[in-house]
């Protein structure tokens, strides 16, 4: 315990780096997931082919190898060196974005056809239909899966420790190496990862609550409910 | 692009809606079979017939939720299913249909309100973003329409917190907010609990009495059809079996199939 209290600033700085890579990776993954996911629902065959190409490619490569490739292979190919942290964000964002795109595509397709018909009856444009009706309803359906993806992304950020970024894992390894206190060094990292995960879970549940409230669905209230999985709600925005 | 059918320039009376040899097939199933009929401006027409006879398909074709297999649908002298390319009629694209269907509104069996919007947003969405009128004017329109359907106090409620009957009245207000020339009503009371039907029909009676909107109704409420419609079309197997004023169709049907159908639904 004393070991960890003495090294709290080190662990906090490592946790900060882990959180930073998580958030940057999540922003990139989210942007890719939305754009590619929507493209996957279009009738245009070119757009669909690009979407499929992206998801199949980046679902199939290991984020670690992709990061190595960005950090070490790219400087050999072009006279440009990608910063280690940035290489990790790119690799994780591209990888998780591919999973996210499938989630977005499935959620959009799950919006009842009757909702789309109502937008046609109101002569809404494609853009307005997406923006005002389809995406807000699909959003509530995407969020639970997005929550899982963010946690997966956060845990996967440990790969940056292998290219010299001082994240939580790297801090733990360095402390173990310099002190020989293996149990304390890694227990500290485990606790920190767990706490970051809880933080992300609470954040995602808050978003879910807001999304469900906007659809007029009942939502659990109170802080403790944020830590428990929400009860299964009817999916889709369809009303009978 | 010509704005009107050259045939209207002959000076003859042009109906608001015209189906010209319209065929609709789903796979090998022929739902509408070379259908011809017209509806005049201001007319209220009820479509009756056994399920699968093509009534709802007619409304869905007019709302462009389905596309014709062959034949042409005209609205206000302009093709809806097609568009002019020079002098030739070609299949309409989305842009053309979006413009023409702005004169058409529809109320669905299952209401289809947007659950992510309040009642006010449901009603003002189309006027603001499809018709381009100001938010203030759209809001004013929404309040007037909600007063007409007797739901002024629900303006900021979520659809999920309304009864089926209330949702359907909001859906009627939403369709009317677009100021359509044509209102399509697709079995609008069929999904409602019996005690909620009257409220919805009362609203529609008011619309019929106070406006000159052309209405096409598919309904099983025969008394209502009798009260509000000028003309009744009896369908079977995608064709019109018999048509006439409601007193004649309901009181003195000529065709055996009409008699059999009315006998079945009125018992």
Coordinates of N, CA and C in Angstrom, one line a residue, chain B residues 19-252:
Chain B
X19 N -55.7 7.6 -62.1 CA -54.9 6.3 -62.3 C -55.2 5.9 -63.8
X20 N -54.1 5.7 -64.5 CA -54.2 5.4 -65.9 C -53.6 4.0 -66.2
X21 N -54.4 3.0 -66.3 CA -53.9 1.6 -66.5 C -52.9 1.2 -65.6
X22 N -53.1 1.5 -64.3 CA -52.1 1.2 -63.3 C -52.0 -0.3 -62.9
X23 N -50.9 -0.9 -63.0 CA -50.6 -2.3 -62.6 C -49.6 -2.3 -61.5
X24 N -49.9 -3.0 -60.4 CA -48.9 -3.2 -59.4 C -48.8 -4.7 -59.1
X25 N -47.6 -5.2 -59.2 CA -47.4 -6.6 -58.9 C -46.3 -6.7 -57.8
X26 N -46.5 -7.6 -56.9 CA -45.5 -8.0 -55.9 C -45.1 -9.4 -56.3
X27 N -43.9 -9.5 -56.9 CA -43.5 -10.9 -57.4 C -44.6 -11.3 -58.4
X28 N -45.1 -12.5 -58.2 CA -46.1 -13.1 -59.1 C -47.5 -12.6 -58.8
X29 N -47.7 -11.9 -57.7 CA -49.0 -11.5 -57.2 C -49.4 -10.2 -57.8
X30 N -50.5 -10.2 -58.5 CA -51.0 -8.9 -59.1 C -52.0 -8.3 -58.2
X31 N -51.6 -7.1 -57.6 CA -52.4 -6.5 -56.6 C -53.4 -5.5 -57.3
X32 N -52.9 -4.8 -58.3 CA -53.7 -3.9 -59.0 C -53.6 -4.3 -60.5
X33 N -54.8 -4.4 -61.2 CA -54.8 -4.9 -62.5 C -55.3 -3.9 -63.5
X34 N -54.5 -3.2 -64.2 CA -54.9 -2.2 -65.2 C -56.0 -1.3 -64.7
X35 N -55.7 -0.7 -63.6 CA -56.7 0.1 -62.9 C -56.9 1.5 -63.5
X36 N -58.1 1.9 -63.8 CA -58.4 3.3 -64.2 C -59.4 3.9 -63.2
X37 N -59.1 5.0 -62.6 CA -60.1 5.7 -61.9 C -59.7 7.2 -61.7
X38 N -60.6 8.0 -61.4 CA -60.3 9.4 -61.2 C -61.0 9.9 -59.9
X39 N -60.4 10.9 -59.3 CA -61.0 11.6 -58.1 C -60.9 13.1 -58.4
X40 N -62.1 13.8 -58.2 CA -62.1 15.2 -58.4 C -61.6 15.9 -57.2
X41 N -61.2 17.2 -57.4 CA -60.8 18.0 -56.3 C -62.0 18.2 -55.4
X42 N -61.7 18.0 -54.1 CA -62.8 18.2 -53.1 C -63.6 17.0 -52.8
X43 N -63.4 16.0 -53.6 CA -64.2 14.8 -53.5 C -63.7 13.9 -52.3
X44 N -64.6 13.2 -51.6 CA -64.1 12.3 -50.6 C -64.6 10.9 -51.0
X45 N -63.6 10.0 -51.2 CA -63.9 8.7 -51.8 C -63.4 7.6 -50.8
X46 N -64.3 6.7 -50.6 CA -64.0 5.6 -49.7 C -63.7 4.3 -50.5
X47 N -62.7 3.6 -50.2 CA -62.3 2.4 -50.9 C -62.7 1.2 -50.0
X48 N -63.6 0.4 -50.4 CA -63.9 -0.8 -49.6 C -63.6 -2.1 -50.4
X49 N -63.6 -3.2 -49.7 CA -63.3 -4.4 -50.3 C -62.6 -5.4 -49.4
X50 N -62.6 -6.7 -49.7 CA -61.9 -7.6 -48.8 C -60.4 -7.3 -48.7
X51 N -59.8 -7.8 -47.7 CA -58.4 -7.6 -47.5 C -57.6 -8.3 -48.7
X52 N -56.6 -7.6 -49.1 CA -55.8 -8.1 -50.3 C -56.4 -7.6 -51.6
X53 N -57.5 -6.8 -51.6 CA -58.1 -6.4 -52.8 C -57.4 -5.2 -53.4
X54 N -56.4 -4.6 -52.8 CA -55.6 -3.6 -53.4 C -55.9 -2.2 -52.9
X55 N -56.8 -2.0 -51.9 CA -57.2 -0.7 -51.5 C -56.0 0.1 -50.9
X56 N -55.3 -0.5 -49.9 CA -54.2 0.1 -49.3 C -53.0 0.4 -50.3
X57 N -52.9 -0.5 -51.2 CA -51.8 -0.3 -52.2 C -52.0 1.0 -53.0
X58 N -53.3 1.3 -53.3 CA -53.6 2.5 -54.0 C -53.1 3.8 -53.2
X59 N -53.4 3.8 -51.9 CA -52.9 4.9 -51.1 C -51.4 4.9 -51.0
X60 N -50.8 3.8 -50.9 CA -49.3 3.7 -50.8 C -48.6 4.1 -52.1
X61 N -49.3 3.8 -53.3 CA -48.8 4.3 -54.6 C -48.9 5.8 -54.6
X62 N -50.0 6.4 -54.2 CA -50.1 7.8 -54.2 C -49.1 8.6 -53.3
X63 N -48.8 7.9 -52.2 CA -47.8 8.5 -51.3 C -46.4 8.2 -51.7
X64 N -46.2 7.5 -52.8 CA -44.9 7.0 -53.3 C -44.2 6.1 -52.4
X65 N -44.9 5.4 -51.5 CA -44.3 4.4 -50.7 C -44.0 3.1 -51.5
X66 N -44.8 3.0 -52.6 CA -44.6 1.9 -53.5 C -44.5 2.6 -54.9
X67 N -43.9 1.9 -55.9 CA -43.9 2.4 -57.2 C -44.7 1.5 -58.1
X68 N -45.3 2.1 -59.1 CA -46.2 1.3 -60.1 C -45.3 0.3 -60.8
X69 N -45.9 -0.8 -61.2 CA -45.3 -1.8 -62.1 C -45.4 -1.3 -63.5
X70 N -46.6 -0.8 -63.9 CA -46.8 -0.1 -65.2 C -48.0 0.8 -65.0
X71 N -48.2 1.6 -66.1 CA -49.3 2.6 -66.0 C -48.8 3.9 -65.4
X72 N -49.6 4.9 -65.4 CA -49.2 6.3 -64.9 C -50.2 6.8 -63.9
X73 N -49.7 7.4 -62.8 CA -50.6 8.1 -61.8 C -50.4 9.6 -62.0
X74 N -51.5 10.3 -62.2 CA -51.4 11.8 -62.4 C -52.0 12.5 -61.1
X75 N -51.4 13.5 -60.7 CA -51.9 14.3 -59.6 C -51.9 15.8 -60.1
X76 N -53.1 16.4 -60.1 CA -53.2 17.8 -60.5 C -52.7 18.0 -61.9
X77 N -52.9 17.1 -62.8 CA -52.5 17.2 -64.2 C -51.0 16.9 -64.4
X78 N -50.3 16.6 -63.4 CA -48.9 16.3 -63.5 C -48.6 14.9 -63.2
X79 N -47.7 14.2 -63.9 CA -47.4 12.8 -63.5 C -46.7 12.7 -62.2
X80 N -47.1 11.7 -61.4 CA -46.5 11.5 -60.1 C -45.5 10.3 -60.2
X81 N -46.0 9.2 -60.9 CA -45.2 8.0 -61.0 C -44.1 8.2 -62.0
X82 N -44.3 9.2 -62.9 CA -43.4 9.5 -64.0 C -43.0 10.9 -64.0
X83 N -42.1 11.3 -64.9 CA -41.8 12.7 -65.2 C -41.6 12.8 -66.7
X84 N -41.7 14.1 -67.1 CA -41.4 14.3 -68.5 C -39.9 14.5 -68.8
X85 N -39.4 13.8 -69.8 CA -38.1 14.1 -70.3 C -38.3 14.5 -71.8
X86 N -38.3 15.8 -72.1 CA -38.7 16.3 -73.3 C -40.2 16.0 -73.4
X87 N -40.7 15.3 -74.4 CA -42.1 14.9 -74.5 C -42.4 13.5 -74.0
X88 N -41.4 12.8 -73.6 CA -41.5 11.5 -73.2 C -41.7 11.3 -71.7
X89 N -42.6 10.4 -71.3 CA -42.7 10.1 -69.9 C -41.7 9.1 -69.5
X90 N -40.9 9.4 -68.5 CA -40.0 8.4 -68.0 C -40.3 8.2 -66.5
X91 N -39.7 7.2 -65.9 CA -39.9 6.9 -64.5 C -39.5 8.1 -63.6
X92 N -40.3 8.5 -62.7 CA -40.0 9.6 -61.8 C -38.8 9.3 -61.0
X93 N -37.9 10.3 -60.7 CA -36.9 10.1 -59.7 C -37.3 10.7 -58.4
X94 N -36.5 10.5 -57.4 CA -36.9 10.9 -56.0 C -37.1 12.4 -55.9
X95 N -36.3 13.2 -56.6 CA -36.5 14.6 -56.6 C -37.9 15.1 -57.1
X96 N -38.3 14.5 -58.2 CA -39.5 14.8 -58.8 C -40.7 14.4 -57.9
X97 N -40.6 13.2 -57.3 CA -41.7 12.7 -56.5 C -41.8 13.5 -55.2
X98 N -40.6 13.9 -54.7 CA -40.6 14.7 -53.5 C -41.3 16.0 -53.6
X99 N -41.2 16.6 -54.8 CA -41.9 17.9 -55.1 C -43.4 17.6 -55.2
X100 N -43.8 16.6 -56.0 CA -45.2 16.4 -56.3 C -45.9 16.0 -55.1
X101 N -45.3 15.1 -54.3 CA -46.0 14.6 -53.1 C -46.2 15.6 -52.0
X102 N -45.6 16.7 -52.1 CA -45.9 17.7 -51.1 C -47.3 18.1 -50.9
X103 N -48.1 17.9 -52.0 CA -49.5 18.2 -52.0 C -50.3 17.0 -51.3
X104 N -49.6 15.9 -50.9 CA -50.3 14.8 -50.4 C -49.9 14.5 -49.0
X105 N -50.9 14.2 -48.2 CA -50.6 13.8 -46.8 C -51.2 12.5 -46.5
X106 N -50.7 11.8 -45.5 CA -51.2 10.5 -45.2 C -51.2 10.2 -43.7
X107 N -52.3 9.6 -43.2 CA -52.4 9.1 -41.8 C -52.4 7.6 -41.9
X108 N -51.5 7.0 -41.0 CA -51.3 5.6 -41.1 C -52.1 4.8 -40.0
X109 N -52.3 3.6 -40.3 CA -53.0 2.7 -39.3 C -52.3 2.7 -37.9
X110 N -51.0 2.7 -37.9 CA -50.2 2.6 -36.7 C -49.7 4.0 -36.2
X111 N -50.3 5.0 -36.7 CA -49.9 6.4 -36.3 C -48.5 6.9 -36.8
X112 N -47.5 6.1 -36.5 CA -46.1 6.4 -37.0 C -45.7 7.7 -36.6
X113 N -46.0 8.2 -35.4 CA -45.4 9.4 -34.8 C -43.9 9.2 -34.6
X114 N -43.1 10.2 -34.6 CA -41.7 10.1 -34.3 C -41.5 10.1 -32.8
X115 N -41.1 8.9 -32.2 CA -41.0 8.8 -30.7 C -39.9 9.7 -30.1
X116 N -39.0 10.2 -30.9 CA -37.9 11.0 -30.4 C -38.2 12.5 -30.4
X117 N -39.5 12.8 -30.8 CA -39.9 14.2 -30.9 C -41.1 14.4 -30.0
X118 N -41.3 15.6 -29.5 CA -42.5 16.0 -28.8 C -43.6 16.1 -29.8
X119 N -44.9 16.2 -29.3 CA -46.0 16.4 -30.2 C -45.8 17.7 -31.1
X120 N -45.3 18.8 -30.5 CA -45.1 20.0 -31.2 C -44.0 19.8 -32.4
X121 N -42.9 19.1 -32.0 CA -41.9 18.8 -33.0 C -42.4 17.9 -34.1
X122 N -43.3 16.9 -33.8 CA -43.8 16.1 -34.8 C -44.6 16.9 -35.8
X123 N -45.4 17.9 -35.3 CA -46.3 18.6 -36.2 C -45.5 19.7 -37.0
X124 N -44.5 20.3 -36.4 CA -43.8 21.4 -37.1 C -42.6 20.9 -38.0
X125 N -42.2 19.7 -37.8 CA -41.0 19.2 -38.6 C -41.2 19.4 -40.1
X126 N -42.3 18.9 -40.6 CA -42.6 18.9 -42.1 C -42.7 20.4 -42.6
X127 N -43.6 21.2 -41.9 CA -43.7 22.6 -42.4 C -42.4 23.3 -42.4
X128 N -41.6 23.2 -41.3 CA -40.3 24.0 -41.2 C -39.3 23.4 -42.2
X129 N -39.1 22.1 -42.2 CA -38.0 21.6 -43.0 C -38.3 21.2 -44.4
X130 N -39.6 20.8 -44.7 CA -39.9 20.4 -46.0 C -40.5 21.6 -46.8
X131 N -41.3 22.4 -46.1 CA -42.0 23.5 -46.8 C -41.2 24.8 -46.6
X132 N -40.4 24.8 -45.6 CA -39.6 26.0 -45.5 C -40.3 27.2 -44.9
X133 N -41.3 27.0 -44.1 CA -42.0 28.1 -43.4 C -41.3 28.4 -42.1
X134 N -41.6 29.6 -41.6 CA -40.8 30.0 -40.4 C -41.3 29.2 -39.1
X135 N -40.4 29.1 -38.2 CA -40.7 28.4 -36.9 C -41.9 28.9 -36.2
X136 N -42.0 30.3 -36.2 CA -43.2 30.9 -35.5 C -44.5 30.5 -36.2
X137 N -44.5 30.6 -37.6 CA -45.7 30.3 -38.3 C -46.1 28.8 -38.1
X138 N -45.0 27.9 -38.1 CA -45.3 26.5 -38.0 C -45.8 26.2 -36.6
X139 N -45.3 26.9 -35.6 CA -45.8 26.8 -34.2 C -47.2 27.2 -34.1
X140 N -47.5 28.3 -34.7 CA -48.9 28.8 -34.7 C -49.9 27.8 -35.3
X141 N -49.4 27.2 -36.4 CA -50.2 26.2 -37.1 C -50.4 25.0 -36.2
X142 N -49.4 24.6 -35.5 CA -49.4 23.4 -34.6 C -50.4 23.7 -33.5
X143 N -50.4 24.9 -33.0 CA -51.3 25.2 -31.9 C -52.8 25.2 -32.3
X144 N -53.0 25.7 -33.5 CA -54.4 25.7 -34.1 C -54.9 24.3 -34.3
X145 N -54.0 23.5 -34.9 CA -54.4 22.1 -35.2 C -54.7 21.3 -34.0
X146 N -53.8 21.5 -32.9 CA -54.0 20.8 -31.7 C -55.3 21.2 -31.0
X147 N -55.7 22.4 -31.2 CA -56.9 22.9 -30.6 C -58.1 22.1 -31.4
X148 N -57.9 22.0 -32.7 CA -59.0 21.3 -33.4 C -59.1 19.9 -33.0
X149 N -58.0 19.2 -32.8 CA -58.1 17.8 -32.4 C -58.2 17.6 -30.9
X150 N -58.4 18.8 -30.2 CA -58.6 18.8 -28.8 C -57.5 18.2 -27.9
X151 N -56.2 18.6 -28.3 CA -55.1 18.1 -27.5 C -54.1 19.2 -27.2
X152 N -54.7 20.4 -27.0 CA -53.8 21.6 -26.8 C -52.9 21.4 -25.6
X153 N -53.3 20.7 -24.6 CA -52.5 20.5 -23.4 C -51.4 19.5 -23.6
X154 N -51.4 18.8 -24.7 CA -50.3 17.8 -24.9 C -49.2 18.3 -25.8
X155 N -49.1 19.6 -26.1 CA -48.2 20.1 -27.1 C -46.8 19.7 -26.8
X156 N -46.4 19.6 -25.5 CA -45.0 19.3 -25.2 C -44.8 17.9 -24.7
X157 N -45.9 17.0 -24.9 CA -45.8 15.7 -24.4 C -45.0 14.8 -25.4
X158 N -44.5 13.7 -25.0 CA -43.9 12.7 -25.9 C -45.0 11.7 -26.4
X159 N -45.0 11.3 -27.6 CA -46.0 10.4 -28.1 C -46.1 9.2 -27.2
X160 N -45.0 8.7 -26.7 CA -45.1 7.5 -25.9 C -46.0 7.6 -24.6
X161 N -46.3 8.9 -24.3 CA -47.1 9.1 -23.1 C -48.6 9.4 -23.5
X162 N -48.9 9.2 -24.7 CA -50.3 9.4 -25.2 C -51.0 8.1 -25.4
X163 N -52.4 8.1 -25.4 CA -53.1 6.9 -25.7 C -53.1 6.8 -27.3
X164 N -53.5 5.6 -27.7 CA -53.6 5.4 -29.2 C -54.4 6.4 -29.9
X165 N -55.6 6.7 -29.3 CA -56.5 7.7 -29.9 C -55.9 9.1 -30.0
X166 N -55.2 9.4 -28.9 CA -54.5 10.7 -28.9 C -53.4 10.8 -29.9
X167 N -52.7 9.7 -30.0 CA -51.6 9.7 -31.0 C -52.1 9.8 -32.4
X168 N -53.2 9.2 -32.7 CA -53.8 9.2 -34.0 C -54.3 10.6 -34.3
X169 N -54.8 11.3 -33.3 CA -55.3 12.7 -33.5 C -54.1 13.6 -33.8
X170 N -53.0 13.4 -33.1 CA -51.7 14.1 -33.4 C -51.3 13.8 -34.8
X171 N -51.4 12.6 -35.2 CA -50.9 12.2 -36.6 C -51.8 12.9 -37.6
X172 N -53.1 13.1 -37.3 CA -53.9 13.8 -38.3 C -53.5 15.3 -38.3
X173 N -53.2 15.8 -37.1 CA -52.8 17.2 -37.1 C -51.4 17.4 -37.9
X174 N -50.5 16.4 -37.7 CA -49.3 16.4 -38.4 C -49.4 16.4 -39.9
X175 N -50.4 15.6 -40.4 CA -50.6 15.5 -41.8 C -51.2 16.8 -42.3
X176 N -52.1 17.4 -41.6 CA -52.8 18.6 -42.0 C -51.9 19.8 -41.9
X177 N -50.9 19.8 -41.1 CA -50.0 20.9 -41.0 C -49.2 21.2 -42.3
X178 N -49.2 20.2 -43.1 CA -48.5 20.3 -44.4 C -49.4 21.0 -45.4
X179 N -50.7 21.3 -45.0 CA -51.7 21.9 -45.9 C -51.8 21.1 -47.2
X180 N -52.1 19.8 -47.1 CA -52.1 19.0 -48.3 C -53.4 19.2 -49.1
X181 N -53.4 19.0 -50.4 CA -54.6 19.1 -51.2 C -55.3 17.7 -51.1
X182 N -54.5 16.7 -50.8 CA -55.1 15.3 -50.8 C -54.7 14.7 -49.5
X183 N -55.6 14.1 -48.8 CA -55.4 13.4 -47.5 C -55.7 12.0 -47.7
X184 N -54.7 11.1 -47.4 CA -54.9 9.7 -47.5 C -55.1 9.1 -46.1
X185 N -56.2 8.3 -45.9 CA -56.4 7.8 -44.6 C -56.5 6.3 -44.7
X186 N -55.4 5.6 -44.1 CA -55.3 4.2 -44.3 C -55.7 3.4 -43.0
X187 N -57.0 3.0 -43.0 CA -57.5 2.3 -41.8 C -57.1 2.9 -40.5
X188 N -57.4 4.2 -40.4 CA -56.8 5.0 -39.3 C -57.4 4.6 -37.9
X189 N -58.5 3.9 -37.9 CA -59.1 3.5 -36.6 C -58.9 2.0 -36.2
X190 N -58.2 1.3 -37.2 CA -58.2 -0.2 -37.0 C -57.3 -0.6 -35.9
X191 N -56.3 0.2 -35.5 CA -55.4 -0.2 -34.4 C -55.8 0.3 -33.0
X192 N -57.0 0.9 -33.0 CA -57.4 1.6 -31.8 C -58.4 0.7 -30.9
X193 N -58.3 0.9 -29.6 CA -59.3 0.3 -28.8 C -60.7 0.9 -29.1
X194 N -61.8 0.1 -29.1 CA -63.1 0.6 -29.5 C -63.5 1.9 -28.9
X195 N -63.2 2.1 -27.6 CA -63.7 3.4 -27.0 C -63.0 4.6 -27.5
X196 N -61.8 4.4 -28.2 CA -61.1 5.6 -28.7 C -61.4 5.9 -30.2
X197 N -62.2 5.1 -30.8 CA -62.5 5.3 -32.2 C -63.3 6.5 -32.5
X198 N -64.3 6.8 -31.6 CA -65.2 7.9 -31.9 C -64.5 9.2 -31.9
X199 N -63.5 9.4 -31.0 CA -62.8 10.7 -30.9 C -62.1 11.0 -32.2
X200 N -61.4 9.9 -32.8 CA -60.7 10.1 -34.0 C -61.7 10.4 -35.2
X201 N -62.8 9.6 -35.2 CA -63.7 9.8 -36.3 C -64.4 11.2 -36.2
X202 N -64.6 11.7 -35.0 CA -65.2 13.1 -34.8 C -64.2 14.1 -35.4
X203 N -62.9 13.9 -35.2 CA -62.0 14.9 -35.8 C -62.0 14.8 -37.3
X204 N -62.1 13.7 -37.8 CA -62.1 13.5 -39.3 C -63.4 14.1 -39.9
X205 N -64.5 14.0 -39.2 CA -65.8 14.6 -39.6 C -65.6 16.1 -39.7
X206 N -65.0 16.7 -38.6 CA -64.7 18.1 -38.6 C -63.9 18.5 -39.8
X207 N -62.8 17.8 -40.1 CA -62.0 18.1 -41.2 C -62.8 18.1 -42.5
X208 N -63.7 17.0 -42.6 CA -64.5 16.9 -43.8 C -65.5 18.1 -44.0
X209 N -66.0 18.5 -42.8 CA -67.1 19.5 -42.9 C -66.5 20.9 -43.1
X210 N -65.2 21.1 -42.6 CA -64.7 22.5 -42.5 C -63.7 22.8 -43.6
X211 N -63.2 21.8 -44.3 CA -62.2 22.0 -45.4 C -62.7 21.4 -46.7
X212 N -62.0 21.8 -47.8 CA -62.3 21.1 -49.0 C -61.2 20.2 -49.5
X213 N -60.5 19.6 -48.5 CA -59.4 18.7 -48.8 C -60.0 17.4 -49.5
X214 N -59.4 17.0 -50.5 CA -59.8 15.8 -51.2 C -59.3 14.6 -50.3
X215 N -60.2 13.7 -50.1 CA -59.8 12.5 -49.2 C -60.0 11.2 -49.8
X216 N -59.1 10.3 -49.6 CA -59.2 8.9 -50.0 C -59.1 8.1 -48.7
X217 N -60.2 7.4 -48.4 CA -60.2 6.6 -47.2 C -60.3 5.1 -47.5
X218 N -59.5 4.4 -46.7 CA -59.7 3.0 -46.6 C -60.1 2.7 -45.2
X219 N -61.3 2.2 -45.0 CA -61.9 2.0 -43.6 C -62.8 0.9 -43.5
X220 N -62.9 0.4 -42.3 CA -64.0 -0.6 -42.1 C -65.1 0.0 -41.3
X221 N -65.0 1.3 -41.0 CA -66.1 2.0 -40.3 C -67.2 2.4 -41.4
X222 N -68.1 1.5 -41.6 CA -69.1 1.7 -42.7 C -70.0 2.9 -42.5
X223 N -70.4 3.1 -41.3 CA -71.3 4.2 -41.0 C -70.6 5.5 -41.3
X224 N -69.3 5.6 -40.8 CA -68.5 6.8 -41.1 C -68.3 7.0 -42.6
X225 N -68.0 5.9 -43.3 CA -67.8 6.0 -44.8 C -69.1 6.6 -45.4
X226 N -70.2 6.1 -44.9 CA -71.5 6.5 -45.4 C -71.8 8.0 -45.2
X227 N -71.4 8.5 -44.0 CA -71.6 9.9 -43.6 C -70.7 10.9 -44.4
X228 N -69.4 10.5 -44.5 CA -68.6 11.6 -45.1 C -68.2 11.4 -46.5
X229 N -68.4 10.3 -47.1 CA -67.9 10.2 -48.5 C -68.9 10.5 -49.6
X230 N -68.5 11.0 -50.7 CA -69.3 11.4 -51.8 C -69.5 10.1 -52.7
X231 N -68.5 9.3 -52.7 CA -68.5 8.1 -53.6 C -67.8 7.0 -52.9
X232 N -68.2 5.8 -53.2 CA -67.6 4.6 -52.7 C -67.2 3.7 -53.8
X233 N -65.9 3.2 -53.7 CA -65.4 2.2 -54.7 C -65.3 0.9 -54.1
X234 N -65.9 -0.1 -54.7 CA -65.8 -1.5 -54.2 C -64.7 -2.2 -55.0
X235 N -63.7 -2.7 -54.3 CA -62.6 -3.4 -55.0 C -62.6 -4.9 -54.7
X236 N -62.2 -5.6 -55.7 CA -61.9 -7.1 -55.5 C -60.9 -7.5 -56.5
X237 N -59.9 -8.2 -56.0 CA -58.8 -8.7 -56.9 C -58.2 -7.6 -57.8
X238 N -58.0 -6.4 -57.2 CA -57.2 -5.4 -57.9 C -58.1 -4.6 -58.9
X239 N -59.4 -4.8 -59.0 CA -60.2 -4.1 -59.9 C -61.4 -3.5 -59.2
X240 N -62.0 -2.5 -59.8 CA -63.2 -1.9 -59.2 C -64.4 -2.7 -59.7
X241 N -65.1 -3.3 -58.7 CA -66.2 -4.1 -59.0 C -67.5 -3.3 -59.2
X242 N -67.6 -2.2 -58.4 CA -68.8 -1.4 -58.4 C -68.5 -0.1 -57.8
X243 N -69.1 1.0 -58.3 CA -68.9 2.3 -57.6 C -70.2 3.1 -57.7
X244 N -70.3 4.0 -56.7 CA -71.5 4.8 -56.7 C -71.6 5.6 -55.4
X245 N -72.6 6.4 -55.3 CA -72.8 7.2 -54.0 C -73.0 6.2 -52.8
X246 N -72.6 6.6 -51.6 CA -72.7 5.7 -50.5 C -74.1 5.1 -50.3
X247 N -75.2 5.9 -50.5 CA -76.5 5.5 -50.3 C -76.8 4.3 -51.2
X248 N -76.3 4.4 -52.4 CA -76.6 3.3 -53.4 C -75.8 2.0 -53.0
X249 N -74.4 2.2 -52.8 CA -73.6 1.1 -52.6 C -74.0 0.3 -51.3
X250 N -74.3 1.1 -50.2 CA -74.6 0.5 -49.0 C -76.1 0.1 -48.9
X251 N -77.0 0.9 -49.6 CA -78.4 0.6 -49.5 C -78.9 -0.4 -50.6
X252 N -78.3 -0.3 -51.8 CA -78.8 -1.0 -52.9 C -77.7 -1.5 -53.8

